[in-house]
mmCIF file of N, CA, C and O in Angstrom:
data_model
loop_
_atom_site.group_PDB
_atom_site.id
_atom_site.type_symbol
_atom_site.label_atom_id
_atom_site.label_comp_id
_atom_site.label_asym_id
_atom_site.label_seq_id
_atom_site.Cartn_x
_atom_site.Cartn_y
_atom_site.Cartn_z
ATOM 1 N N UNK A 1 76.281 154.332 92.103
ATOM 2 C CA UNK A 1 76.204 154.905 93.434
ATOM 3 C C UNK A 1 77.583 155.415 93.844
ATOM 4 O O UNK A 1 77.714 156.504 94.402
ATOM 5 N N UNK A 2 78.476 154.715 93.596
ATOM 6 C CA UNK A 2 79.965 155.253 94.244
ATOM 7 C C UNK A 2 80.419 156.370 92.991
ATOM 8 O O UNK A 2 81.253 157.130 93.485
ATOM 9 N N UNK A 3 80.211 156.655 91.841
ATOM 10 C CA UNK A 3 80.456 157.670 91.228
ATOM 11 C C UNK A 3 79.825 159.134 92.173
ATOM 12 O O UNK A 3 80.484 160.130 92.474
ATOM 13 N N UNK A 4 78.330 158.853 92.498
ATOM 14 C CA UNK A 4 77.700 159.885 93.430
ATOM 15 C C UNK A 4 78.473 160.281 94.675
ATOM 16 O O UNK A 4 78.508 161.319 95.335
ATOM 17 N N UNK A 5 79.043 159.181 94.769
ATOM 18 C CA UNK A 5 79.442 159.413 96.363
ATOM 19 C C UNK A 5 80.481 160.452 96.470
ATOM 20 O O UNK A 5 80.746 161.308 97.314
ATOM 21 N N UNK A 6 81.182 159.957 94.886
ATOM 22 C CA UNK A 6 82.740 160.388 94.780
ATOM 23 C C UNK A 6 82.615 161.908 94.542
ATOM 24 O O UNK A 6 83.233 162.748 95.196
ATOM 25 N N UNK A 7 81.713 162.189 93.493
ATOM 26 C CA UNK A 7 81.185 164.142 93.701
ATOM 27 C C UNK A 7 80.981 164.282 94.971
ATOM 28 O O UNK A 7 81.786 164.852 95.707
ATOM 29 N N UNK A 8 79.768 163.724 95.401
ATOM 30 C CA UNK A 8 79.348 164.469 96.643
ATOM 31 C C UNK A 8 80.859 164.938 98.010
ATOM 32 O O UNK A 8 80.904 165.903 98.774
ATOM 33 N N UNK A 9 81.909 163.759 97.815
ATOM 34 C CA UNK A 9 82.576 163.951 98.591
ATOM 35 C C UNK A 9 84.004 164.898 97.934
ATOM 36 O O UNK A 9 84.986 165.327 98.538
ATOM 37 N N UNK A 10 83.676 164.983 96.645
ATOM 38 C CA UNK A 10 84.486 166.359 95.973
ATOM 39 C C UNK A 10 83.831 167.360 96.018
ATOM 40 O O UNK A 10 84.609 168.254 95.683
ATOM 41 N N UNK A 11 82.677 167.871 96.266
ATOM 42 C CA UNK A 11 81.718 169.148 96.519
ATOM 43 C C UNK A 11 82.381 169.327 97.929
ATOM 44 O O UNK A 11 83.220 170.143 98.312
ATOM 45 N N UNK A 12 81.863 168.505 98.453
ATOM 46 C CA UNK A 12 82.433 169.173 100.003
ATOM 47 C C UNK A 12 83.260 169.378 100.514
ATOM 48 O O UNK A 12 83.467 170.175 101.429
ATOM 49 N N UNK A 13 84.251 168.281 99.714
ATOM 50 C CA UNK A 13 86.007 169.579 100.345
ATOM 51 C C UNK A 13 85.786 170.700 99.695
ATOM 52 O O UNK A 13 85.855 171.756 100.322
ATOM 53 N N UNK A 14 85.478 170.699 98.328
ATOM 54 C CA UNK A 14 85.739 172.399 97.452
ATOM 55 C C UNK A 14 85.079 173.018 98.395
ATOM 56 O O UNK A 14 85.947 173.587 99.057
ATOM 57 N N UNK A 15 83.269 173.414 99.193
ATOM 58 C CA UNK A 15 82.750 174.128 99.986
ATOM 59 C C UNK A 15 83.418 174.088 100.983
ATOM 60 O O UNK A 15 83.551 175.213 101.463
ATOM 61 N N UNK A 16 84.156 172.932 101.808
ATOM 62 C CA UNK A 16 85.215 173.229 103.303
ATOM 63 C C UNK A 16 86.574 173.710 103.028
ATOM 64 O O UNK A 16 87.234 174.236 103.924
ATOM 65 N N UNK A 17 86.959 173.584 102.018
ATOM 66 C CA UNK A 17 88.496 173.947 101.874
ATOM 67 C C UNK A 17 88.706 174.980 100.967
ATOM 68 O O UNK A 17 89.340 175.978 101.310
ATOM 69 N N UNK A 18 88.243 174.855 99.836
ATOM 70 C CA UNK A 18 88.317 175.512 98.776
ATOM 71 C C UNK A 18 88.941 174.865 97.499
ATOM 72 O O UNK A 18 88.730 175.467 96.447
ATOM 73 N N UNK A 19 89.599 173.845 97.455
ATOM 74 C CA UNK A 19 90.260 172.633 96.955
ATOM 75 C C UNK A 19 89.722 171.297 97.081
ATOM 76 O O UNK A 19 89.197 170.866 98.108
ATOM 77 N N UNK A 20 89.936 170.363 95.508
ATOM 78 C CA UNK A 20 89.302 168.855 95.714
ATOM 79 C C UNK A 20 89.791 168.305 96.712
ATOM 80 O O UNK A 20 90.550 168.885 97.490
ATOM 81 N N UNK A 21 89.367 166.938 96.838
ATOM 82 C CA UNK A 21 89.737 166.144 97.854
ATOM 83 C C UNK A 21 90.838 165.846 97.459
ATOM 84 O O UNK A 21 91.019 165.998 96.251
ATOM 85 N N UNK A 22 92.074 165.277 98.352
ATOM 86 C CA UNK A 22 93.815 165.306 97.925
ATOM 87 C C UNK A 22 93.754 163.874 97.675
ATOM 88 O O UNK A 22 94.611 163.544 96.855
ATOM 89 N N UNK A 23 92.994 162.842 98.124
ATOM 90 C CA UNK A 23 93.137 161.563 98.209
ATOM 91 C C UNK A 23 91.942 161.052 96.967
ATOM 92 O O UNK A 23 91.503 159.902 96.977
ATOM 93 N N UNK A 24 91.559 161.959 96.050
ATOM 94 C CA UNK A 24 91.225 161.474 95.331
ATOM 95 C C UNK A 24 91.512 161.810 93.969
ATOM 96 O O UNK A 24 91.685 162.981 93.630
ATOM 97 N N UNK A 25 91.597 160.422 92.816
ATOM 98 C CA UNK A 25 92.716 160.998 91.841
ATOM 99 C C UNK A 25 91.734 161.629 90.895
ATOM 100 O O UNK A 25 90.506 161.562 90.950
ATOM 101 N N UNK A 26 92.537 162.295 89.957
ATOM 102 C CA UNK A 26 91.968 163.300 89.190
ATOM 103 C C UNK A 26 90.897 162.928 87.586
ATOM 104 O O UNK A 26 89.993 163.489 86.967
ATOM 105 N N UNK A 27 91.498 161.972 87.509
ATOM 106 C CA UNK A 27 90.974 161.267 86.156
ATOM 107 C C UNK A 27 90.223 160.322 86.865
ATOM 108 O O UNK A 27 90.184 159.559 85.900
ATOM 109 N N UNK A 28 89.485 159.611 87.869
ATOM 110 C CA UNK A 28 88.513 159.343 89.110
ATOM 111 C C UNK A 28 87.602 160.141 89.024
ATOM 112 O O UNK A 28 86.432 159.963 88.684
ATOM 113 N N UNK A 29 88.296 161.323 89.430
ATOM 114 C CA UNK A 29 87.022 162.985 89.836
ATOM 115 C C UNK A 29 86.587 163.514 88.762
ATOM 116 O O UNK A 29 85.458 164.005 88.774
ATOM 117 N N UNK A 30 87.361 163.538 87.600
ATOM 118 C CA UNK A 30 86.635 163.992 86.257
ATOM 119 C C UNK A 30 85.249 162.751 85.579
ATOM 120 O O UNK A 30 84.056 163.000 85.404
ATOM 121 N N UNK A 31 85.958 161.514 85.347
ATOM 122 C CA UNK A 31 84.846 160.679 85.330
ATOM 123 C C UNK A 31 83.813 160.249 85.995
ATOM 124 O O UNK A 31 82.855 159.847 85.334
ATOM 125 N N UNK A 32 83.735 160.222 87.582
ATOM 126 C CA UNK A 32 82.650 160.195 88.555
ATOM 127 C C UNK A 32 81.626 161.312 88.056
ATOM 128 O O UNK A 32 80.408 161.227 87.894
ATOM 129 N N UNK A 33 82.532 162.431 87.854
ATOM 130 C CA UNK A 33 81.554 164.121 87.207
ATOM 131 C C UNK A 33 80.473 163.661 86.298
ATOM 132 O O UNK A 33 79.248 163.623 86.422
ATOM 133 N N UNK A 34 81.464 163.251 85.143
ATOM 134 C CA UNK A 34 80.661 162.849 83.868
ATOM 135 C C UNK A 34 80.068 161.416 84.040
ATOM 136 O O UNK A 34 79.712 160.979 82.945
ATOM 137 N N UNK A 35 79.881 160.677 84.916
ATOM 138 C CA UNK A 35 78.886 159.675 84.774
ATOM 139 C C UNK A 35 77.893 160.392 85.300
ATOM 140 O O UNK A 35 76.880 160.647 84.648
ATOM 141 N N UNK A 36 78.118 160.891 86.831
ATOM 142 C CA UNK A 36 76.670 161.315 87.046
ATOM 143 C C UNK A 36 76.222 162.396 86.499
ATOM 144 O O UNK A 36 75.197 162.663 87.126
ATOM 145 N N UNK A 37 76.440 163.431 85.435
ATOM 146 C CA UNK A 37 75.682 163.985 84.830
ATOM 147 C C UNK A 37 74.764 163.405 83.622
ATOM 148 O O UNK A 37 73.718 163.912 83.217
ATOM 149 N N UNK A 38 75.575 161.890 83.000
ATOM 150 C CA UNK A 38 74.843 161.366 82.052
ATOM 151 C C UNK A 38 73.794 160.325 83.352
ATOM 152 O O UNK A 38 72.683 159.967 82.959
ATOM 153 N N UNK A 39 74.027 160.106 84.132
ATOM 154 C CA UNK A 39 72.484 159.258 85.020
ATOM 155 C C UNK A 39 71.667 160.264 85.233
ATOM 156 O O UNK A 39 70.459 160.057 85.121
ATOM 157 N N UNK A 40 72.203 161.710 85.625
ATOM 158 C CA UNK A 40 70.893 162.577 85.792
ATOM 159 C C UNK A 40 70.339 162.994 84.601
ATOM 160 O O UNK A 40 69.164 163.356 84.540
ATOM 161 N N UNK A 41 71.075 162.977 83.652
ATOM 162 C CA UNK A 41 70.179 163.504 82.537
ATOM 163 C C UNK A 41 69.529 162.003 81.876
ATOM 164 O O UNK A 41 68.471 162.078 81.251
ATOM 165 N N UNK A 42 70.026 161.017 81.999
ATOM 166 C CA UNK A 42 69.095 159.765 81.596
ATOM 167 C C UNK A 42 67.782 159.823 82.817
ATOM 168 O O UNK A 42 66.755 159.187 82.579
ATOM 169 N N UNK A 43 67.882 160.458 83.847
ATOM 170 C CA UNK A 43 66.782 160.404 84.887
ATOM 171 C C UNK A 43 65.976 161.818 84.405
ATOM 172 O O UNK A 43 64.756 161.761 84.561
ATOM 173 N N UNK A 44 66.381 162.771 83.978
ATOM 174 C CA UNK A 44 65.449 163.694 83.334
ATOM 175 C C UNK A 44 64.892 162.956 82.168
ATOM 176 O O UNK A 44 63.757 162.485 82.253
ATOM 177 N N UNK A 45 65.393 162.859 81.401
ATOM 178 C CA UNK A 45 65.212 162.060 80.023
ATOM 179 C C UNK A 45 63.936 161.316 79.960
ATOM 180 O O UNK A 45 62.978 161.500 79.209
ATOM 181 N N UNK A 46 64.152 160.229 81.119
ATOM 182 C CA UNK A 46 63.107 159.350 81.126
ATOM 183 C C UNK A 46 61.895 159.669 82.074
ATOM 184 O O UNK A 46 61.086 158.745 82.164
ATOM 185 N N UNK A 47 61.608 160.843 82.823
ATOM 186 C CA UNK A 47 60.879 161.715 83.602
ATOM 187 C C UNK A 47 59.852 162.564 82.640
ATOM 188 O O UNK A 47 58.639 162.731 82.762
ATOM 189 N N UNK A 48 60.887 163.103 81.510
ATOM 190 C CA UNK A 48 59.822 163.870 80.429
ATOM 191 C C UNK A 48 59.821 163.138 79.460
ATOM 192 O O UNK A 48 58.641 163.192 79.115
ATOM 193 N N UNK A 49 60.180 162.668 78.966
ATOM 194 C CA UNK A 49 60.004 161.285 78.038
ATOM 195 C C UNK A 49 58.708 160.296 78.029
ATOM 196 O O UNK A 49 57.876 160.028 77.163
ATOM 197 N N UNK A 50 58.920 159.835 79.491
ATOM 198 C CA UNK A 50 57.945 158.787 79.385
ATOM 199 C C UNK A 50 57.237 158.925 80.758
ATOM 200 O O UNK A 50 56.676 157.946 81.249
ATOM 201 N N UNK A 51 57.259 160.339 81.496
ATOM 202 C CA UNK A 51 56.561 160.381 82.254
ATOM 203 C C UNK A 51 56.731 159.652 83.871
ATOM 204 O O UNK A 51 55.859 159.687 84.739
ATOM 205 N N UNK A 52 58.032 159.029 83.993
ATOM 206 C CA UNK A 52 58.438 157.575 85.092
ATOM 207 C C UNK A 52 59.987 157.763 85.326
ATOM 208 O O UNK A 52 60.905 158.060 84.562
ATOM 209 N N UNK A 53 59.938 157.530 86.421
ATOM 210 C CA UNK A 53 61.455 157.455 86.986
ATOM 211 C C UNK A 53 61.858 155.880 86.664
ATOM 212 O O UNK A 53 61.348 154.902 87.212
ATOM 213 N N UNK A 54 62.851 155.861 85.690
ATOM 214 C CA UNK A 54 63.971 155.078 85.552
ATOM 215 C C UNK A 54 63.446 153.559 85.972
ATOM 216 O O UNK A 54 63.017 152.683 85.221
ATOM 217 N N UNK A 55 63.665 153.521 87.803
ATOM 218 C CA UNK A 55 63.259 152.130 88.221
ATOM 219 C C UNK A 55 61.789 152.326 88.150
ATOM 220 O O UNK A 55 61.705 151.123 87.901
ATOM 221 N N UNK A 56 60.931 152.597 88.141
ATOM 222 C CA UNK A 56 59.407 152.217 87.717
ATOM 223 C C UNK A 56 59.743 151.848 86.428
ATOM 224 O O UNK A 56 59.222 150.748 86.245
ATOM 225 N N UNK A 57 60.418 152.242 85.319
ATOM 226 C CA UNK A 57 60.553 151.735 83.358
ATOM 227 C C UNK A 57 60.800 150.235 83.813
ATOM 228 O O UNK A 57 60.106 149.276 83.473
ATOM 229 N N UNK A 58 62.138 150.193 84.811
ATOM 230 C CA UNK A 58 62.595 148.885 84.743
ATOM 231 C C UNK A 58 61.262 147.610 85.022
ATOM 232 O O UNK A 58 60.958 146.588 84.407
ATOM 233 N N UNK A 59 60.677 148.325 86.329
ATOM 234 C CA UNK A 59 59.942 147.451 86.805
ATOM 235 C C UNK A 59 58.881 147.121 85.865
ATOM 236 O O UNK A 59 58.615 145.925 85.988
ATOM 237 N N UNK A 60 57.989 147.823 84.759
ATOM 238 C CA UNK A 60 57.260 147.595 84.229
ATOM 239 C C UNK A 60 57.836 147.384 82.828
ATOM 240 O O UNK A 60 57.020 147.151 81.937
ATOM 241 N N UNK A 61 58.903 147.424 82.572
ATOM 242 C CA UNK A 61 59.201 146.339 81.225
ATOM 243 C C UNK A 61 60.089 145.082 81.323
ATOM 244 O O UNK A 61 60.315 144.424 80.307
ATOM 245 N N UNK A 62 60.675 144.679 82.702
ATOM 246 C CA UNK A 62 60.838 143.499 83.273
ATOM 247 C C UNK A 62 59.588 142.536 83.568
ATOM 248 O O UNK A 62 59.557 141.387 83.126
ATOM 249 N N UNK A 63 58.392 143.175 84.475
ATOM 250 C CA UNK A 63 57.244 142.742 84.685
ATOM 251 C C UNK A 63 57.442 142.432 86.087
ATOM 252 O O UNK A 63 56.702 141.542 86.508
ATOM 253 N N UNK A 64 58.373 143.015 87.039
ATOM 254 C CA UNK A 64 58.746 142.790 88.365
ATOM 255 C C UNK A 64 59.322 141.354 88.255
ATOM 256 O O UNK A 64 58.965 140.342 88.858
ATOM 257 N N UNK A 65 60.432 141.540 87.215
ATOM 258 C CA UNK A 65 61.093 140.220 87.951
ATOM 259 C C UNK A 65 62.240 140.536 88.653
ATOM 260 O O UNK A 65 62.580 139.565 89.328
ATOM 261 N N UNK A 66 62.949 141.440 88.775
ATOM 262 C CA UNK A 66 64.056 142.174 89.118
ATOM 263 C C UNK A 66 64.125 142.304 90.988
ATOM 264 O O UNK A 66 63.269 143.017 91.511
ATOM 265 N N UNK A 67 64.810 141.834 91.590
ATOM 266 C CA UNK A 67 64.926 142.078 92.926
ATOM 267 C C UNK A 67 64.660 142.890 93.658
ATOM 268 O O UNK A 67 65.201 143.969 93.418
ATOM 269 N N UNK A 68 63.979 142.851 94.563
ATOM 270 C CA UNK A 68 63.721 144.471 95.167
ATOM 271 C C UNK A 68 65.129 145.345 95.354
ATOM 272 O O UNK A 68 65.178 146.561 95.171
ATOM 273 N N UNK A 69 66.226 144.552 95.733
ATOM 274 C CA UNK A 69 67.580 145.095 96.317
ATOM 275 C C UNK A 69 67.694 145.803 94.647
ATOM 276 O O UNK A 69 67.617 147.031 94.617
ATOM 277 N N UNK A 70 67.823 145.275 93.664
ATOM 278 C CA UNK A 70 68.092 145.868 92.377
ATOM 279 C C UNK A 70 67.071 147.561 92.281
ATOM 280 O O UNK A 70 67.569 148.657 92.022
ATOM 281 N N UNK A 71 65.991 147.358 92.498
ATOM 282 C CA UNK A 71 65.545 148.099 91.899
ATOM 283 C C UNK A 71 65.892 149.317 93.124
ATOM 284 O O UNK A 71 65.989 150.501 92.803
ATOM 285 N N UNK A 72 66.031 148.932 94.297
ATOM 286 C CA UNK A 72 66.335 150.143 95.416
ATOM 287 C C UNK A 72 67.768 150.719 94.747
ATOM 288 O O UNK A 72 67.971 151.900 94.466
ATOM 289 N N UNK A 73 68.582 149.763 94.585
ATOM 290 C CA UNK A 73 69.849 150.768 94.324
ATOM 291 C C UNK A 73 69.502 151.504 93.073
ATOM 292 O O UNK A 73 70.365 152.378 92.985
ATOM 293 N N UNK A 74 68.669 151.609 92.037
ATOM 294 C CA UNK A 74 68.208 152.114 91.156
ATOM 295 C C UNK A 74 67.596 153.105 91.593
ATOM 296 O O UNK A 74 67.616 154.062 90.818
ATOM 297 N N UNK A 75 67.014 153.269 92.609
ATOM 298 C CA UNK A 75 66.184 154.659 93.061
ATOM 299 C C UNK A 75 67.259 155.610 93.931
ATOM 300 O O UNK A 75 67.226 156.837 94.023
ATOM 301 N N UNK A 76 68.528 154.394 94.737
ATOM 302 C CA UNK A 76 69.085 155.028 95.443
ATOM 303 C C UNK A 76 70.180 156.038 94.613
ATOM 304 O O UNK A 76 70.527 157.133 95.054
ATOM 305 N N UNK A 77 70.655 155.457 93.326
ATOM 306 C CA UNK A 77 71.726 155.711 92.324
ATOM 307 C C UNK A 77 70.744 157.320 91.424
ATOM 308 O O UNK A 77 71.323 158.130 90.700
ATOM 309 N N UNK A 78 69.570 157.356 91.693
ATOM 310 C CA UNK A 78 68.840 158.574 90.902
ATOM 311 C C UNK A 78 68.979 159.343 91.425
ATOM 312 O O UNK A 78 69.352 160.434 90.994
ATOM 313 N N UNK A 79 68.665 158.990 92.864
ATOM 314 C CA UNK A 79 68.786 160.262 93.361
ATOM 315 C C UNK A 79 69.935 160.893 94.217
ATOM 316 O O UNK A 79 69.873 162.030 94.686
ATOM 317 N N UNK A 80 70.932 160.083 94.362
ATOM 318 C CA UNK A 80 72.622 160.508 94.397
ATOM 319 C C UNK A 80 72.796 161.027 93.321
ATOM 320 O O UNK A 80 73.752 161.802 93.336
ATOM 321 N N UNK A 81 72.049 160.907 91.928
ATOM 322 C CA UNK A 81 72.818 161.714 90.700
ATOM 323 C C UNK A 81 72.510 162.847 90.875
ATOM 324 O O UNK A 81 73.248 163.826 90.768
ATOM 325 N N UNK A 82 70.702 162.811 91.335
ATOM 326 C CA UNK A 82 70.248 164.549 91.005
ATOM 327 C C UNK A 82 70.999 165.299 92.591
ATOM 328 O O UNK A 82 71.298 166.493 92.565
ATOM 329 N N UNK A 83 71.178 164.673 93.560
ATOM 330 C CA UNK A 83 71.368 165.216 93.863
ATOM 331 C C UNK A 83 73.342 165.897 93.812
ATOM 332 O O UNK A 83 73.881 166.953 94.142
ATOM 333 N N UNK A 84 73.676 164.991 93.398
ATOM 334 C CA UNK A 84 75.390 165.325 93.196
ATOM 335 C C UNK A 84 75.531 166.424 91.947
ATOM 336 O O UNK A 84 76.525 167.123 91.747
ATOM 337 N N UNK A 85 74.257 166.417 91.121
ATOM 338 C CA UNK A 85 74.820 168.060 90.026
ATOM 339 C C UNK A 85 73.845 168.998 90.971
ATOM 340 O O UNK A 85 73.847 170.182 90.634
ATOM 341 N N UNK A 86 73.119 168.706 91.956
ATOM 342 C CA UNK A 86 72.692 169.935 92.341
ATOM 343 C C UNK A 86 73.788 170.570 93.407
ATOM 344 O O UNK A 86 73.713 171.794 93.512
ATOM 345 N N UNK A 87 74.446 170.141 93.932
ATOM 346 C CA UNK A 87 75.381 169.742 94.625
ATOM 347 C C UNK A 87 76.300 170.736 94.044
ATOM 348 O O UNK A 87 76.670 171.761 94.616
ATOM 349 N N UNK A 88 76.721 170.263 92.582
ATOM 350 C CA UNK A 88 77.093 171.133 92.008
ATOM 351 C C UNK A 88 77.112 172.607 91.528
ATOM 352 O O UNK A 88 78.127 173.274 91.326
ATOM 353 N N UNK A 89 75.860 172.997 91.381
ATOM 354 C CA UNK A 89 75.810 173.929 91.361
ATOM 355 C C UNK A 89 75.656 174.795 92.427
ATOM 356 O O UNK A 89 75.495 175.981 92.143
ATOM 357 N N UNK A 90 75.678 174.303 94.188
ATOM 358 C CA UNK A 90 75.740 174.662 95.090
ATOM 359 C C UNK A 90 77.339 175.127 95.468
ATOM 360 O O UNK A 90 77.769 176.204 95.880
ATOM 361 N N UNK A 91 77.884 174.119 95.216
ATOM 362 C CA UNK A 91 79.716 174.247 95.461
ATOM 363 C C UNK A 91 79.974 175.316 94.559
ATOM 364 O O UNK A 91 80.921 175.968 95.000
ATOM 365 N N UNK A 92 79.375 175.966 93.061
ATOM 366 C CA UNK A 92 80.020 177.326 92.857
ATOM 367 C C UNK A 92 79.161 178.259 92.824
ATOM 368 O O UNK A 92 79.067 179.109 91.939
ATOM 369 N N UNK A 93 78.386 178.134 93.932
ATOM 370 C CA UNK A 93 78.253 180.012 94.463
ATOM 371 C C UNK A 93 79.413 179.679 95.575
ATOM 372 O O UNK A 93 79.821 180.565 96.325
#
Protein backbone atom coordinates (compact mmCIF):
# COMPACT_ATOMS: atom_id res chain seq x y z
CA UNK A 1 0.00 0.00 0.00
CA UNK A 2 2.64 2.71 0.81
CA UNK A 3 4.61 1.85 -2.44
CA UNK A 4 0.98 3.00 -4.13
CA UNK A 5 0.80 5.83 -2.18
CA UNK A 6 4.36 6.84 -2.97
CA UNK A 7 3.48 6.92 -7.08
CA UNK A 8 0.30 8.25 -6.60
CA UNK A 9 1.90 11.11 -4.68
CA UNK A 10 4.82 11.28 -7.46
CA UNK A 11 2.08 11.48 -10.32
CA UNK A 12 0.72 14.40 -8.81
CA UNK A 13 3.46 16.69 -8.28
CA UNK A 14 4.71 15.71 -12.00
CA UNK A 15 0.73 16.77 -13.18
CA UNK A 16 0.95 20.06 -10.53
CA UNK A 17 4.43 21.06 -11.04
CA UNK A 18 5.94 19.41 -13.71
CA UNK A 19 8.71 17.81 -11.45
CA UNK A 20 8.81 14.72 -8.77
CA UNK A 21 8.12 15.29 -5.41
CA UNK A 22 11.49 17.09 -3.77
CA UNK A 23 10.97 15.27 -0.45
CA UNK A 24 11.01 12.15 -1.92
CA UNK A 25 14.22 10.17 -2.57
CA UNK A 26 14.97 8.89 -5.83
CA UNK A 27 15.95 5.25 -5.43
CA UNK A 28 12.36 5.26 -3.07
CA UNK A 29 10.53 6.64 -6.35
CA UNK A 30 12.17 4.28 -8.75
CA UNK A 31 11.38 1.20 -6.54
CA UNK A 32 7.78 2.18 -5.29
CA UNK A 33 7.43 2.38 -9.56
CA UNK A 34 8.63 -1.08 -9.94
CA UNK A 35 6.82 -2.76 -7.13
CA UNK A 36 3.63 -1.54 -8.16
CA UNK A 37 3.91 -2.47 -11.63
CA UNK A 38 4.91 -6.10 -10.58
CA UNK A 39 1.41 -6.11 -8.02
CA UNK A 40 -0.51 -4.89 -11.01
CA UNK A 41 0.67 -7.22 -13.28
CA UNK A 42 0.50 -10.14 -10.55
CA UNK A 43 -3.29 -8.67 -10.30
CA UNK A 44 -3.69 -9.02 -14.14
CA UNK A 45 -1.95 -12.28 -14.05
CA UNK A 46 -4.16 -13.79 -11.64
CA UNK A 47 -7.52 -12.09 -13.24
CA UNK A 48 -6.72 -13.99 -16.65
CA UNK A 49 -5.10 -16.78 -15.25
CA UNK A 50 -7.42 -18.00 -12.92
CA UNK A 51 -10.26 -15.92 -13.50
CA UNK A 52 -10.15 -14.13 -9.47
CA UNK A 53 -8.71 -11.24 -7.97
CA UNK A 54 -5.70 -12.03 -5.88
CA UNK A 55 -7.63 -11.78 -2.34
CA UNK A 56 -10.54 -14.11 -3.44
CA UNK A 57 -7.12 -16.90 -4.49
CA UNK A 58 -6.06 -16.10 -0.96
CA UNK A 59 -9.34 -16.63 0.57
CA UNK A 60 -10.12 -19.83 -1.15
CA UNK A 61 -6.76 -21.57 -0.81
CA UNK A 62 -6.41 -20.50 2.89
CA UNK A 63 -10.13 -21.68 3.36
CA UNK A 64 -10.95 -18.20 5.10
CA UNK A 65 -8.65 -18.43 7.73
CA UNK A 66 -6.95 -15.16 7.08
CA UNK A 67 -8.36 -11.98 8.86
CA UNK A 68 -10.74 -9.91 7.35
CA UNK A 69 -8.23 -6.79 8.07
CA UNK A 70 -5.64 -9.04 5.93
CA UNK A 71 -7.59 -9.71 3.21
CA UNK A 72 -9.02 -5.83 2.94
CA UNK A 73 -5.53 -4.51 2.70
CA UNK A 74 -5.19 -7.07 -0.11
CA UNK A 75 -8.06 -5.60 -2.06
CA UNK A 76 -7.02 -2.20 -0.82
CA UNK A 77 -3.12 -2.78 -2.11
CA UNK A 78 -4.86 -4.04 -5.85
CA UNK A 79 -6.37 -1.53 -6.39
CA UNK A 80 -3.79 1.34 -5.38
CA UNK A 81 -1.62 -0.71 -7.88
CA UNK A 82 -4.07 -0.56 -10.84
CA UNK A 83 -4.78 2.40 -10.06
CA UNK A 84 -1.09 4.06 -9.57
CA UNK A 85 0.07 2.68 -13.39
CA UNK A 86 -3.08 4.09 -14.60
CA UNK A 87 -2.13 7.07 -12.95
CA UNK A 88 0.68 6.68 -14.87
CA UNK A 89 -0.16 6.79 -17.89
CA UNK A 90 -2.35 9.79 -17.08
CA UNK A 91 0.75 11.95 -15.72
CA UNK A 92 2.30 11.59 -19.44
CA UNK A 93 -0.20 13.04 -21.58
Amino acid sequence: IGTSLAVLWSEGSIVLTGCGPLRLNDTLERVSYQAVLVAAGVCVFCRIAFGQSVSSLLDEYYYDDLEEITTLQVKVAEILAVVGVAGGFIALF
